[in-house]
mmCIF file of C-alpha atoms in Angstrom:
data_model
loop_
_atom_site.group_PDB
_atom_site.id
_atom_site.type_symbol
_atom_site.label_atom_id
_atom_site.label_comp_id
_atom_site.label_asym_id
_atom_site.label_seq_id
_atom_site.Cartn_x
_atom_site.Cartn_y
_atom_site.Cartn_z
ATOM 1 C CA MET U 1 10.182 -15.259 -13.645
ATOM 2 C CA LEU U 2 11.229 -11.768 -14.662
ATOM 3 C CA ARG U 3 12.417 -10.735 -18.095
ATOM 4 C CA ASN U 4 13.521 -7.514 -19.760
ATOM 5 C CA PHE U 5 14.331 -5.703 -16.517
ATOM 6 C CA GLU U 6 15.526 -2.565 -18.286
ATOM 7 C CA SER U 7 18.048 -0.415 -16.425
ATOM 8 C CA HIS U 8 17.268 3.209 -15.658
ATOM 9 C CA THR U 9 20.116 4.441 -17.882
ATOM 10 C CA SER U 10 18.757 2.474 -20.827
ATOM 11 C CA TYR U 11 15.254 3.826 -20.181
ATOM 12 C CA GLN U 12 16.537 7.412 -20.162
ATOM 13 C CA GLU U 13 18.408 6.958 -23.453
ATOM 14 C CA ASN U 14 15.393 5.432 -25.210
ATOM 15 C CA LEU U 15 13.091 8.130 -23.839
ATOM 16 C CA LYS U 16 15.319 10.922 -25.152
ATOM 17 C CA LEU U 17 15.385 9.346 -28.628
ATOM 18 C CA HIS U 18 11.593 9.082 -28.718
ATOM 19 C CA LEU U 19 11.098 12.614 -27.404
ATOM 20 C CA LEU U 20 13.237 14.013 -30.226
ATOM 21 C CA LEU U 21 10.770 12.531 -32.691
ATOM 22 C CA PHE U 22 7.643 13.656 -30.818
ATOM 23 C CA TRP U 23 9.128 17.137 -30.374
ATOM 24 C CA GLU U 24 8.927 17.555 -34.146
ATOM 25 C CA THR U 25 5.528 15.934 -34.651
ATOM 26 C CA ASP U 26 3.576 16.739 -31.449
ATOM 27 C CA ARG U 27 5.464 19.520 -29.679
ATOM 28 C CA GLY U 28 2.457 20.991 -27.881
ATOM 29 C CA ARG U 29 1.576 17.732 -26.176
ATOM 30 C CA VAL U 30 5.142 17.098 -25.085
ATOM 31 C CA THR U 31 5.212 20.575 -23.544
ATOM 32 C CA ASP U 32 1.947 19.952 -21.674
ATOM 33 C CA MET U 33 3.326 16.726 -20.182
ATOM 34 C CA GLU U 34 6.733 18.194 -19.363
ATOM 35 C CA LYS U 35 6.375 17.831 -15.570
ATOM 36 C CA SER U 36 5.171 14.229 -15.762
ATOM 37 C CA ILE U 37 7.967 13.312 -18.161
ATOM 38 C CA SER U 38 10.563 14.901 -15.888
ATOM 39 C CA LYS U 39 9.299 12.959 -12.865
ATOM 40 C CA LEU U 40 9.573 9.590 -14.598
ATOM 41 C CA TYR U 41 12.892 10.513 -16.205
ATOM 42 C CA LEU U 42 14.414 11.187 -12.776
ATOM 43 C CA LEU U 43 12.727 8.288 -10.932
ATOM 44 C CA ASN U 44 15.307 5.500 -10.742
ATOM 45 C CA LEU U 45 13.562 2.127 -10.308
ATOM 46 C CA ASP U 46 16.727 -0.002 -10.355
ATOM 47 C CA PRO U 47 16.635 -0.558 -6.537
ATOM 48 C CA LEU U 48 13.306 -2.367 -6.990
ATOM 49 C CA LEU U 49 14.861 -5.439 -8.641
ATOM 50 C CA PRO U 50 15.764 -7.268 -5.375
ATOM 51 C CA ILE U 51 12.328 -6.344 -3.985
ATOM 52 C CA ILE U 52 10.212 -7.477 -6.937
ATOM 53 C CA LYS U 53 12.216 -10.552 -7.934
ATOM 54 C CA PRO U 54 11.077 -12.720 -4.948
ATOM 55 C CA LEU U 55 7.464 -12.151 -6.043
ATOM 56 C CA TYR U 56 8.036 -14.372 -9.093
ATOM 57 C CA SER U 57 9.180 -17.966 -9.443
ATOM 58 C CA ASN U 58 12.338 -18.980 -11.286
ATOM 59 C CA THR U 59 10.379 -21.004 -13.836
ATOM 60 C CA GLY U 60 7.274 -20.560 -15.932
ATOM 61 C CA CYS U 61 6.143 -17.918 -18.370
ATOM 62 C CA PRO U 62 8.415 -14.869 -18.029
ATOM 63 C CA ALA U 63 6.904 -11.579 -16.902
ATOM 64 C CA LYS U 64 8.012 -8.414 -18.640
ATOM 65 C CA ASN U 65 7.496 -4.663 -18.535
ATOM 66 C CA GLN U 66 7.047 -4.638 -14.742
ATOM 67 C CA LEU U 67 8.913 -1.358 -14.336
ATOM 68 C CA GLY U 68 6.921 0.079 -17.214
ATOM 69 C CA ILE U 69 3.691 -0.808 -15.401
ATOM 70 C CA ILE U 70 4.916 1.058 -12.316
ATOM 71 C CA ARG U 71 5.730 4.113 -14.438
ATOM 72 C CA SER U 72 2.360 3.828 -16.127
ATOM 73 C CA LEU U 73 0.506 3.792 -12.788
ATOM 74 C CA ILE U 74 2.488 6.807 -11.561
ATOM 75 C CA LEU U 75 1.756 8.638 -14.809
ATOM 76 C CA MET U 76 -1.931 7.722 -14.498
ATOM 77 C CA LEU U 77 -2.204 9.373 -11.081
ATOM 78 C CA ASP U 78 -0.140 12.360 -12.171
ATOM 79 C CA GLN U 79 -2.488 12.899 -15.113
ATOM 80 C CA LYS U 80 -5.551 12.719 -12.816
ATOM 81 C CA HIS U 81 -6.841 9.416 -14.173
ATOM 82 C CA HIS U 82 -8.228 6.879 -11.697
ATOM 83 C CA GLY U 83 -9.456 3.955 -13.811
ATOM 84 C CA ILE U 84 -6.840 1.299 -14.554
ATOM 85 C CA THR U 85 -8.918 -0.420 -17.234
ATOM 86 C CA ASN U 86 -9.459 2.691 -19.349
ATOM 87 C CA TRP U 87 -5.915 3.904 -18.710
ATOM 88 C CA ALA U 88 -4.310 0.653 -19.868
ATOM 89 C CA LYS U 89 -6.247 0.847 -23.140
ATOM 90 C CA LYS U 90 -5.317 4.501 -23.593
ATOM 91 C CA VAL U 91 -1.599 3.810 -23.098
ATOM 92 C CA ALA U 92 -1.649 0.871 -25.502
ATOM 93 C CA ASN U 93 -3.090 3.086 -28.273
ATOM 94 C CA ASP U 94 -0.907 6.157 -27.646
ATOM 95 C CA PRO U 95 2.720 6.132 -28.947
ATOM 96 C CA LEU U 96 3.769 9.037 -26.704
ATOM 97 C CA LEU U 97 2.421 7.442 -23.523
ATOM 98 C CA CYS U 98 4.085 4.152 -24.454
ATOM 99 C CA ALA U 99 7.425 5.914 -24.839
ATOM 100 C CA ILE U 100 7.060 7.746 -21.522
ATOM 101 C CA CYS U 101 6.263 4.504 -19.691
ATOM 102 C CA GLY U 102 9.040 2.580 -21.416
ATOM 103 C CA PHE U 103 6.798 0.316 -23.513
ATOM 104 C CA GLN U 104 7.362 -0.635 -27.117
ATOM 105 C CA TYR U 105 4.431 0.652 -29.150
ATOM 106 C CA GLY U 106 2.193 -2.233 -30.131
ATOM 107 C CA LYS U 107 3.461 -4.429 -27.273
ATOM 108 C CA ALA U 108 2.106 -2.582 -24.255
ATOM 109 C CA PRO U 109 0.781 -4.816 -21.440
ATOM 110 C CA SER U 110 -2.915 -5.595 -21.259
ATOM 111 C CA VAL U 111 -5.296 -4.699 -18.448
ATOM 112 C CA GLY U 112 -4.860 -8.135 -16.883
ATOM 113 C CA SER U 113 -1.110 -7.586 -16.538
ATOM 114 C CA TYR U 114 -1.756 -4.473 -14.443
ATOM 115 C CA TYR U 115 -4.075 -6.228 -12.018
ATOM 116 C CA ASP U 116 -1.867 -9.313 -11.785
ATOM 117 C CA PHE U 117 1.122 -7.152 -10.876
ATOM 118 C CA ILE U 118 -0.851 -5.147 -8.290
ATOM 119 C CA LYS U 119 -2.091 -8.367 -6.688
ATOM 120 C CA ARG U 120 1.525 -9.499 -6.298
ATOM 121 C CA LEU U 121 2.559 -6.189 -4.743
ATOM 122 C CA TRP U 122 -0.132 -6.370 -2.055
ATOM 123 C CA LYS U 123 1.101 -8.994 0.411
ATOM 124 C CA ALA U 124 -2.269 -10.320 1.505
ATOM 125 C CA SER U 125 -4.358 -13.236 0.337
ATOM 126 C CA HIS U 126 -6.791 -12.189 -2.372
ATOM 127 C CA LYS U 127 -9.022 -15.171 -1.562
ATOM 128 C CA ILE U 128 -9.333 -14.067 2.065
ATOM 129 C CA HIS U 129 -10.213 -10.531 0.950
ATOM 130 C CA VAL U 130 -12.964 -11.842 -1.338
ATOM 131 C CA ALA U 131 -14.239 -14.123 1.429
ATOM 132 C CA MET U 132 -14.419 -11.145 3.807
ATOM 133 C CA LYS U 133 -16.539 -9.265 1.277
ATOM 134 C CA LYS U 134 -18.966 -12.187 1.055
ATOM 135 C CA LYS U 135 -19.073 -12.787 4.805
ATOM 136 C CA LEU U 136 -22.100 -11.449 6.656
ATOM 137 C CA ARG U 137 -21.273 -8.959 9.399
ATOM 138 C CA PRO U 138 -23.517 -7.240 11.941
ATOM 139 C CA PHE U 139 -24.711 -3.745 11.158
ATOM 140 C CA LYS U 140 -23.094 -0.977 13.192
ATOM 141 C CA PRO U 141 -24.824 2.403 12.915
ATOM 142 C CA LYS U 142 -23.067 5.720 13.133
ATOM 143 C CA PRO U 143 -22.214 6.519 16.783
ATOM 144 C CA ARG U 144 -24.395 9.242 18.238
ATOM 145 C CA LYS U 145 -22.122 10.478 21.004
ATOM 146 C CA LYS U 146 -19.921 13.346 19.864
ATOM 147 C CA LEU U 147 -16.614 14.174 21.455
ATOM 148 C CA LYS U 148 -15.548 17.643 22.519
ATOM 149 C CA ALA U 149 -13.422 19.925 20.372
ATOM 150 C CA GLY U 150 -9.920 18.519 19.996
ATOM 151 C CA GLN U 151 -10.789 15.385 21.985
ATOM 152 C CA LYS U 152 -9.673 12.000 20.666
ATOM 153 C CA LEU U 153 -11.044 8.499 21.116
ATOM 154 C CA LYS U 154 -9.539 6.428 23.914
ATOM 155 C CA PRO U 155 -7.996 2.981 23.342
ATOM 156 C CA LYS U 156 -10.582 0.230 23.704
ATOM 157 C CA HIS U 157 -8.460 -1.847 26.082
ATOM 158 C CA ASN U 158 -6.631 -0.482 29.104
ATOM 159 C CA GLY U 159 -2.914 -1.235 29.114
ATOM 160 C CA ILE U 160 -2.766 -2.214 25.435
ATOM 161 C CA VAL U 161 -0.154 0.458 24.625
ATOM 162 C CA LYS U 162 2.040 -0.757 27.480
ATOM 163 C CA LYS U 163 1.734 -4.331 26.231
ATOM 164 C CA PHE U 164 2.828 -3.485 22.686
ATOM 165 C CA ALA U 165 5.583 -1.151 23.916
ATOM 166 C CA ARG U 166 7.093 -3.983 25.963
ATOM 167 C CA ILE U 167 6.970 -6.277 22.928
ATOM 168 C CA ALA U 168 8.535 -3.574 20.739
ATOM 169 C CA MET U 169 11.469 -3.310 23.134
ATOM 170 C CA ARG U 170 12.192 -6.974 22.355
ATOM 171 C CA ASP U 171 11.745 -6.392 18.594
ATOM 172 C CA ALA U 172 9.014 -9.031 18.639
ATOM 173 C CA LEU U 173 5.997 -7.118 17.319
ATOM 174 C CA PRO U 174 3.792 -9.134 14.937
ATOM 175 C CA GLU U 175 4.432 -8.122 11.341
ATOM 176 C CA TYR U 176 1.289 -8.092 9.236
ATOM 177 C CA ARG U 177 2.150 -5.561 6.548
ATOM 178 C CA PRO U 178 0.295 -6.082 3.252
ATOM 179 C CA GLU U 179 1.668 -2.723 2.101
ATOM 180 C CA GLN U 180 5.313 -3.685 2.774
ATOM 181 C CA ILE U 181 6.300 -3.684 -0.927
ATOM 182 C CA PHE U 182 4.944 -0.147 -1.333
ATOM 183 C CA GLN U 183 6.852 0.943 1.775
ATOM 184 C CA GLU U 184 10.037 -0.565 0.319
ATOM 185 C CA PHE U 185 9.361 1.250 -2.954
ATOM 186 C CA LEU U 186 8.977 4.576 -1.139
ATOM 187 C CA ALA U 187 12.086 3.925 0.958
ATOM 188 C CA ARG U 188 14.528 2.674 -1.671
ATOM 189 C CA CYS U 189 13.470 4.774 -4.680
ATOM 190 C CA VAL U 190 12.416 8.036 -3.041
ATOM 191 C CA VAL U 191 13.524 8.497 0.569
ATOM 192 C CA ASP U 192 17.062 7.136 0.123
ATOM 193 C CA VAL U 193 17.576 9.466 -2.840
ATOM 194 C CA SER U 194 16.202 12.407 -0.846
ATOM 195 C CA ALA U 195 18.595 11.597 2.004
ATOM 196 C CA LYS U 196 21.561 11.673 -0.390
ATOM 197 C CA MET U 197 20.361 15.028 -1.723
ATOM 198 C CA GLY U 198 20.262 16.397 1.838
ATOM 199 C CA ILE U 199 16.605 17.460 1.796
ATOM 200 C CA LEU U 200 15.569 15.245 4.731
ATOM 201 C CA GLY U 201 17.771 17.022 7.244
ATOM 202 C CA ASP U 202 20.706 15.616 9.182
ATOM 203 C CA VAL U 203 20.385 11.829 8.781
ATOM 204 C CA GLN U 204 22.678 11.299 11.793
ATOM 205 C CA LYS U 205 20.194 13.038 14.111
ATOM 206 C CA LEU U 206 16.953 13.008 12.184
ATOM 207 C CA SER U 207 13.752 14.499 13.575
ATOM 208 C CA VAL U 208 10.493 12.819 12.562
ATOM 209 C CA ALA U 209 6.840 13.600 13.229
ATOM 210 C CA GLY U 210 4.064 11.015 13.367
ATOM 211 C CA ASP U 211 0.306 11.464 13.179
ATOM 212 C CA GLY U 212 -2.791 9.763 11.845
ATOM 213 C CA THR U 213 -5.276 11.258 9.417
ATOM 214 C CA PRO U 214 -8.805 10.100 8.493
ATOM 215 C CA PHE U 215 -9.050 8.170 5.236
ATOM 216 C CA TYR U 216 -12.692 8.261 4.216
ATOM 217 C CA SER U 217 -14.033 5.179 2.466
ATOM 218 C CA GLY U 218 -16.079 5.415 -0.697
ATOM 219 C CA ALA U 219 -18.169 2.440 0.404
ATOM 220 C CA SER U 220 -21.485 2.780 2.186
ATOM 221 C CA HIS U 221 -21.629 1.890 5.867
ATOM 222 C CA TYR U 222 -25.136 0.512 5.344
ATOM 223 C CA GLY U 223 -23.812 -2.463 3.386
ATOM 224 C CA THR U 224 -25.961 -4.752 1.243
ATOM 225 C CA LYS U 225 -28.914 -6.452 2.896
ATOM 226 C CA VAL U 226 -29.503 -10.141 2.182
ATOM 227 C CA CYS U 227 -32.474 -10.686 4.506
ATOM 228 C CA ASP U 228 -36.176 -10.625 3.548
ATOM 229 C CA CYS U 229 -37.243 -8.161 6.244
ATOM 230 C CA LYS U 230 -38.333 -5.675 3.598
ATOM 231 C CA LYS U 231 -40.962 -8.113 2.326
ATOM 232 C CA HIS U 232 -42.468 -8.216 5.806
ATOM 233 C CA GLY U 233 -42.617 -4.439 6.088
ATOM 234 C CA VAL U 234 -39.473 -4.036 8.224
ATOM 235 C CA TYR U 235 -37.252 -1.412 6.609
ATOM 236 C CA ASP U 236 -34.878 -0.533 9.460
ATOM 237 C CA CYS U 237 -33.730 -4.003 10.464
ATOM 238 C CA LYS U 238 -30.308 -4.617 12.005
ATOM 239 C CA CYS U 239 -29.712 -7.971 10.314
ATOM 240 C CA PRO U 240 -26.172 -9.015 9.256
ATOM 241 C CA ARG U 241 -25.224 -7.898 5.763
ATOM 242 C CA ARG U 242 -22.351 -7.762 3.271
ATOM 243 C CA TYR U 243 -19.924 -4.837 3.002
ATOM 244 C CA SER U 244 -17.911 -3.866 -0.073
ATOM 245 C CA ASP U 245 -15.148 -2.459 2.171
ATOM 246 C CA PRO U 246 -14.779 -5.089 4.912
ATOM 247 C CA ASP U 247 -11.857 -3.284 6.583
ATOM 248 C CA ALA U 248 -13.672 0.031 7.078
ATOM 249 C CA ARG U 249 -14.716 1.038 10.600
ATOM 250 C CA TRP U 250 -16.189 4.033 12.372
ATOM 251 C CA GLY U 251 -13.647 6.537 13.651
ATOM 252 C CA TRP U 252 -13.595 10.045 15.080
ATOM 253 C CA ASP U 253 -12.218 12.917 12.998
ATOM 254 C CA SER U 254 -10.996 15.315 15.696
ATOM 255 C CA TYR U 255 -10.146 18.022 13.140
ATOM 256 C CA ARG U 256 -13.616 18.183 11.571
ATOM 257 C CA GLU U 257 -15.269 17.056 14.824
ATOM 258 C CA GLN U 258 -17.368 14.370 13.185
ATOM 259 C CA TRP U 259 -17.565 10.594 12.805
ATOM 260 C CA PHE U 260 -16.242 9.073 9.594
ATOM 261 C CA TYR U 261 -16.409 5.634 8.015
ATOM 262 C CA GLY U 262 -13.148 4.343 6.596
ATOM 263 C CA ASP U 263 -9.558 3.857 7.715
ATOM 264 C CA THR U 264 -6.712 5.737 9.373
ATOM 265 C CA LEU U 265 -3.642 6.665 7.339
ATOM 266 C CA PHE U 266 -0.705 6.947 9.735
ATOM 267 C CA ASN U 267 2.284 8.771 8.295
ATOM 268 C CA ILE U 268 5.720 9.720 9.541
ATOM 269 C CA THR U 269 7.421 12.729 7.983
ATOM 270 C CA ALA U 270 10.894 14.226 8.178
ATOM 271 C CA SER U 271 10.137 17.319 10.248
ATOM 272 C CA ASP U 272 13.505 18.961 9.514
ATOM 273 C CA SER U 273 12.831 18.785 5.784
ATOM 274 C CA PRO U 274 11.727 22.099 4.232
ATOM 275 C CA TYR U 275 9.194 20.077 2.218
ATOM 276 C CA ASP U 276 7.820 17.887 5.070
ATOM 277 C CA LEU U 277 8.635 14.772 3.062
ATOM 278 C CA PRO U 278 6.891 11.556 4.172
ATOM 279 C CA ILE U 279 9.137 8.584 4.886
ATOM 280 C CA TYR U 280 6.513 6.072 6.041
ATOM 281 C CA LEU U 281 2.834 5.385 5.328
ATOM 282 C CA ARG U 282 0.562 2.784 6.883
ATOM 283 C CA LYS U 283 -3.174 2.155 6.661
ATOM 284 C CA ALA U 284 -5.104 0.819 9.648
ATOM 285 C CA GLN U 285 -8.675 0.585 10.857
ATOM 286 C CA ALA U 286 -10.278 3.877 11.818
ATOM 287 C CA SER U 287 -11.019 2.549 15.299
ATOM 288 C CA ARG U 288 -7.309 1.918 15.968
ATOM 289 C CA HIS U 289 -5.840 4.465 18.381
ATOM 290 C CA ASP U 290 -2.914 6.607 17.225
ATOM 291 C CA SER U 291 -0.842 5.647 20.277
ATOM 292 C CA ILE U 292 -0.911 1.995 19.183
ATOM 293 C CA LEU U 293 -0.103 2.870 15.581
ATOM 294 C CA ALA U 294 2.844 4.987 16.734
ATOM 295 C CA VAL U 295 4.457 1.985 18.446
ATOM 296 C CA PHE U 296 4.184 -0.170 15.318
ATOM 297 C CA ALA U 297 5.161 2.662 12.974
ATOM 298 C CA MET U 298 8.336 3.664 14.807
ATOM 299 C CA SER U 299 9.394 0.034 15.148
ATOM 300 C CA GLU U 300 8.960 -0.549 11.412
ATOM 301 C CA VAL U 301 10.657 2.735 10.460
ATOM 302 C CA ARG U 302 13.777 1.739 12.384
ATOM 303 C CA LYS U 303 13.902 -1.544 10.454
ATOM 304 C CA LEU U 304 13.072 0.093 7.134
ATOM 305 C CA TYR U 305 15.857 2.680 7.433
ATOM 306 C CA PRO U 306 18.798 1.086 9.280
ATOM 307 C CA ASP U 307 21.147 3.855 8.080
ATOM 308 C CA LEU U 308 19.044 6.694 9.507
ATOM 309 C CA CYS U 309 19.643 7.737 13.104
ATOM 310 C CA ILE U 310 16.354 9.051 14.486
ATOM 311 C CA ARG U 311 17.015 11.454 17.331
ATOM 312 C CA ASN U 312 13.710 13.277 17.920
ATOM 313 C CA PHE U 313 10.090 12.102 17.695
ATOM 314 C CA ILE U 314 7.326 14.718 17.483
ATOM 315 C CA ALA U 315 3.695 13.731 18.061
ATOM 316 C CA ASP U 316 0.406 15.076 19.405
ATOM 317 C CA GLY U 317 -1.304 14.481 22.741
ATOM 318 C CA ALA U 318 -2.690 11.101 21.664
ATOM 319 C CA MET U 319 0.780 9.627 22.302
ATOM 320 C CA ASP U 320 1.076 11.188 25.769
ATOM 321 C CA ASN U 321 1.527 8.047 27.871
ATOM 322 C CA TYR U 322 4.346 6.526 29.893
ATOM 323 C CA PRO U 323 4.788 3.381 27.728
ATOM 324 C CA THR U 324 5.545 5.567 24.695
ATOM 325 C CA TYR U 325 8.053 7.636 26.672
ATOM 326 C CA GLU U 326 9.744 4.480 27.974
ATOM 327 C CA LEU U 327 9.904 3.014 24.478
ATOM 328 C CA MET U 328 11.470 6.166 23.049
ATOM 329 C CA TYR U 329 13.994 6.186 25.898
ATOM 330 C CA HIS U 330 14.821 2.554 25.132
ATOM 331 C CA TRP U 331 15.525 3.506 21.506
ATOM 332 C CA ASN U 332 17.527 6.581 22.562
ATOM 333 C CA ILE U 333 14.961 8.897 20.951
ATOM 334 C CA ILE U 334 13.849 12.180 22.509
ATOM 335 C CA PRO U 335 10.026 12.530 22.425
ATOM 336 C CA PHE U 336 8.397 15.941 21.946
ATOM 337 C CA ILE U 337 4.769 15.308 22.909
ATOM 338 C CA PRO U 338 2.368 17.879 24.398
ATOM 339 C CA LEU U 339 0.552 16.856 27.546
ATOM 340 C CA ASP U 340 -2.960 15.599 27.058
ATOM 341 C CA ALA U 341 -5.656 18.067 28.101
ATOM 342 C CA LYS U 342 -6.702 15.791 30.973
ATOM 343 C CA THR U 343 -3.179 15.373 32.301
ATOM 344 C CA LYS U 344 -2.311 19.059 32.496
ATOM 345 C CA GLN U 345 -2.082 20.039 36.141
ATOM 346 C CA THR U 346 -0.557 23.164 37.617
ATOM 347 C CA LEU U 347 1.156 23.154 40.988
ATOM 348 C CA THR U 348 -1.565 25.397 42.383
ATOM 349 C CA LYS U 349 -4.214 22.741 41.615
ATOM 350 C CA LEU U 350 -2.461 19.795 43.254
ATOM 351 C CA PRO U 351 -4.478 17.954 45.932
ATOM 352 C CA PRO U 352 -4.009 19.062 49.555
ATOM 353 C CA GLY U 353 -0.872 17.660 51.126
ATOM 354 C CA ILE U 354 0.930 17.141 47.793
ATOM 355 C CA ILE U 355 3.920 19.392 47.164
ATOM 356 C CA CYS U 356 5.007 18.116 43.713
ATOM 357 C CA LEU U 357 5.371 15.097 41.416
ATOM 358 C CA ASP U 358 8.523 13.034 40.942
ATOM 359 C CA ASP U 359 10.093 11.947 37.634
ATOM 360 C CA GLN U 360 7.717 8.966 37.502
ATOM 361 C CA GLY U 361 4.608 11.082 37.979
ATOM 362 C CA ARG U 362 4.005 9.959 41.574
ATOM 363 C CA PRO U 363 2.739 12.517 44.136
ATOM 364 C CA ILE U 364 5.188 13.568 46.841
ATOM 365 C CA CYS U 365 3.833 14.246 50.316
ATOM 366 C CA LYS U 366 5.024 16.994 52.647
ATOM 367 C CA GLY U 367 7.405 14.511 54.242
ATOM 368 C CA GLY U 368 9.190 14.009 50.906
ATOM 369 C CA ILE U 369 7.965 10.412 50.460
ATOM 370 C CA PRO U 370 6.320 9.327 47.170
ATOM 371 C CA TYR U 371 2.865 7.810 47.274
ATOM 372 C CA GLU U 372 2.404 4.140 46.327
ATOM 373 C CA ASP U 373 0.816 3.176 43.013
ATOM 374 C CA CYS U 374 -2.217 1.031 43.857
ATOM 375 C CA GLY U 375 -3.441 0.290 40.357
ATOM 376 C CA TYR U 376 -6.084 1.765 38.074
ATOM 377 C CA SER U 377 -9.439 2.888 39.418
ATOM 378 C CA TYR U 378 -11.961 3.199 36.582
ATOM 379 C CA PRO U 379 -13.024 5.781 35.504
ATOM 380 C CA LYS U 380 -10.934 8.175 37.628
ATOM 381 C CA GLY U 381 -7.483 6.862 36.729
ATOM 382 C CA ILE U 382 -4.434 5.699 38.666
ATOM 383 C CA LYS U 383 -4.986 5.423 42.419
ATOM 384 C CA TYR U 384 -2.248 6.451 44.876
ATOM 385 C CA ARG U 385 -2.075 5.797 48.613
ATOM 386 C CA CYS U 386 0.171 6.954 51.414
ATOM 387 C CA TYR U 387 3.202 4.720 51.764
ATOM 388 C CA PHE U 388 2.594 4.105 55.486
ATOM 389 C CA ASP U 389 -1.095 3.339 55.007
ATOM 390 C CA CYS U 390 -0.412 1.060 52.031
ATOM 391 C CA HIS U 391 2.149 -1.029 53.972
ATOM 392 C CA ASP U 392 0.322 -0.759 57.312
ATOM 393 C CA ILE U 393 3.270 0.971 59.007
ATOM 394 C CA GLU U 394 2.614 2.856 62.237
ATOM 395 C CA ASN U 395 6.152 3.070 63.600
ATOM 396 C CA LEU U 396 8.814 4.990 61.669
ATOM 397 C CA VAL U 397 11.364 2.401 62.742
ATOM 398 C CA ASN U 398 9.967 0.084 60.067
ATOM 399 C CA VAL U 399 10.411 2.622 57.273
ATOM 400 C CA PRO U 400 13.052 1.578 54.648
ATOM 401 C CA ILE U 401 16.349 3.458 54.753
ATOM 402 C CA HIS U 402 16.032 4.864 51.201
ATOM 403 C CA LEU U 403 12.771 6.537 52.228
ATOM 404 C CA MET U 404 14.125 7.791 55.539
ATOM 405 C CA GLU U 405 16.838 9.679 53.642
ATOM 406 C CA GLY U 406 14.210 11.860 51.992
ATOM 407 C CA LEU U 407 12.014 12.130 55.076
ATOM 408 C CA SER U 408 11.836 15.520 56.778
ATOM 409 C CA ILE U 409 9.804 15.822 59.932
#
């Protein structure tokens, strides 16, 4: 259960009283931390109460200082510290840091309280994560094949984007979001406030941009060997091994034109904002294609911000596919996506006998009749055939009326 959920107004009043004292005794340090103090003073964490409360039971030993732990973690990152253990000890022994975080000096939470709170915020089983670290997995070396400049990896499975787009239209996408609490924190405490301040743009016709960026892992892709091949003189074995980062995969960094080992951080930003403020963050495997992540991301953004009316969606060529366009049309969103390099075709380079393409991308013959879609022909792409040849029609009498209207002979 929760206890001592201090309101933001009360925190601000107590902080001002403490700063008056430290201004007289340690003025230089207060001045050096002015920006960090201002950030926490303005950050209202009151909207987090309905989000954090379900993480605790209604009985048992009461938890306290949860908001203070959040402020402490934010202050830790703002002060360029990255070790929770050392930081927790430093805060507990520093009266100024305790006051900034909202702790009572001498009663600051221990290191265990930090990790317990973080484990509650991450909505995934800790036991499963530990089991994945201990599980032996096959070794996958760094891919040797390099892609061309600006080229992106293709989805592993054909038609997977179309499958998820159809499910998204029914609002039935599977929701596995361990980072959901952090997304709610960003939405309720930061983005909603920014929307009220008017720095996101027009919330009634908001323009957003989505893209993925490489998130390099600090773990080694070689893993930890558990076999005895080394004793037998075999040093380059491919035996299964343990990995400290079980979620990391190989992915292609199209900007740096190199392979990387880690994850993909997909983010959606308010493109009309003068500050390019992010409104959504999601981490996925590096091998996951951006077109798949875009479907999940846009579906979750619409649920996360029911009061925002998204009008325009800006993305790169990785999202250039018909399922994405159909999904955006279903949501009444206008997509601004450049054509993929392989799909760009000028009218002068169209195959012989083709005058143009219709609104569905089908070739139109000289008679004004669209070709029939005959499925996917790997590796060339979609295969089209003449309507008469596809339906084995030799006499124009058997041609449907709606096609005869566009026929010119």
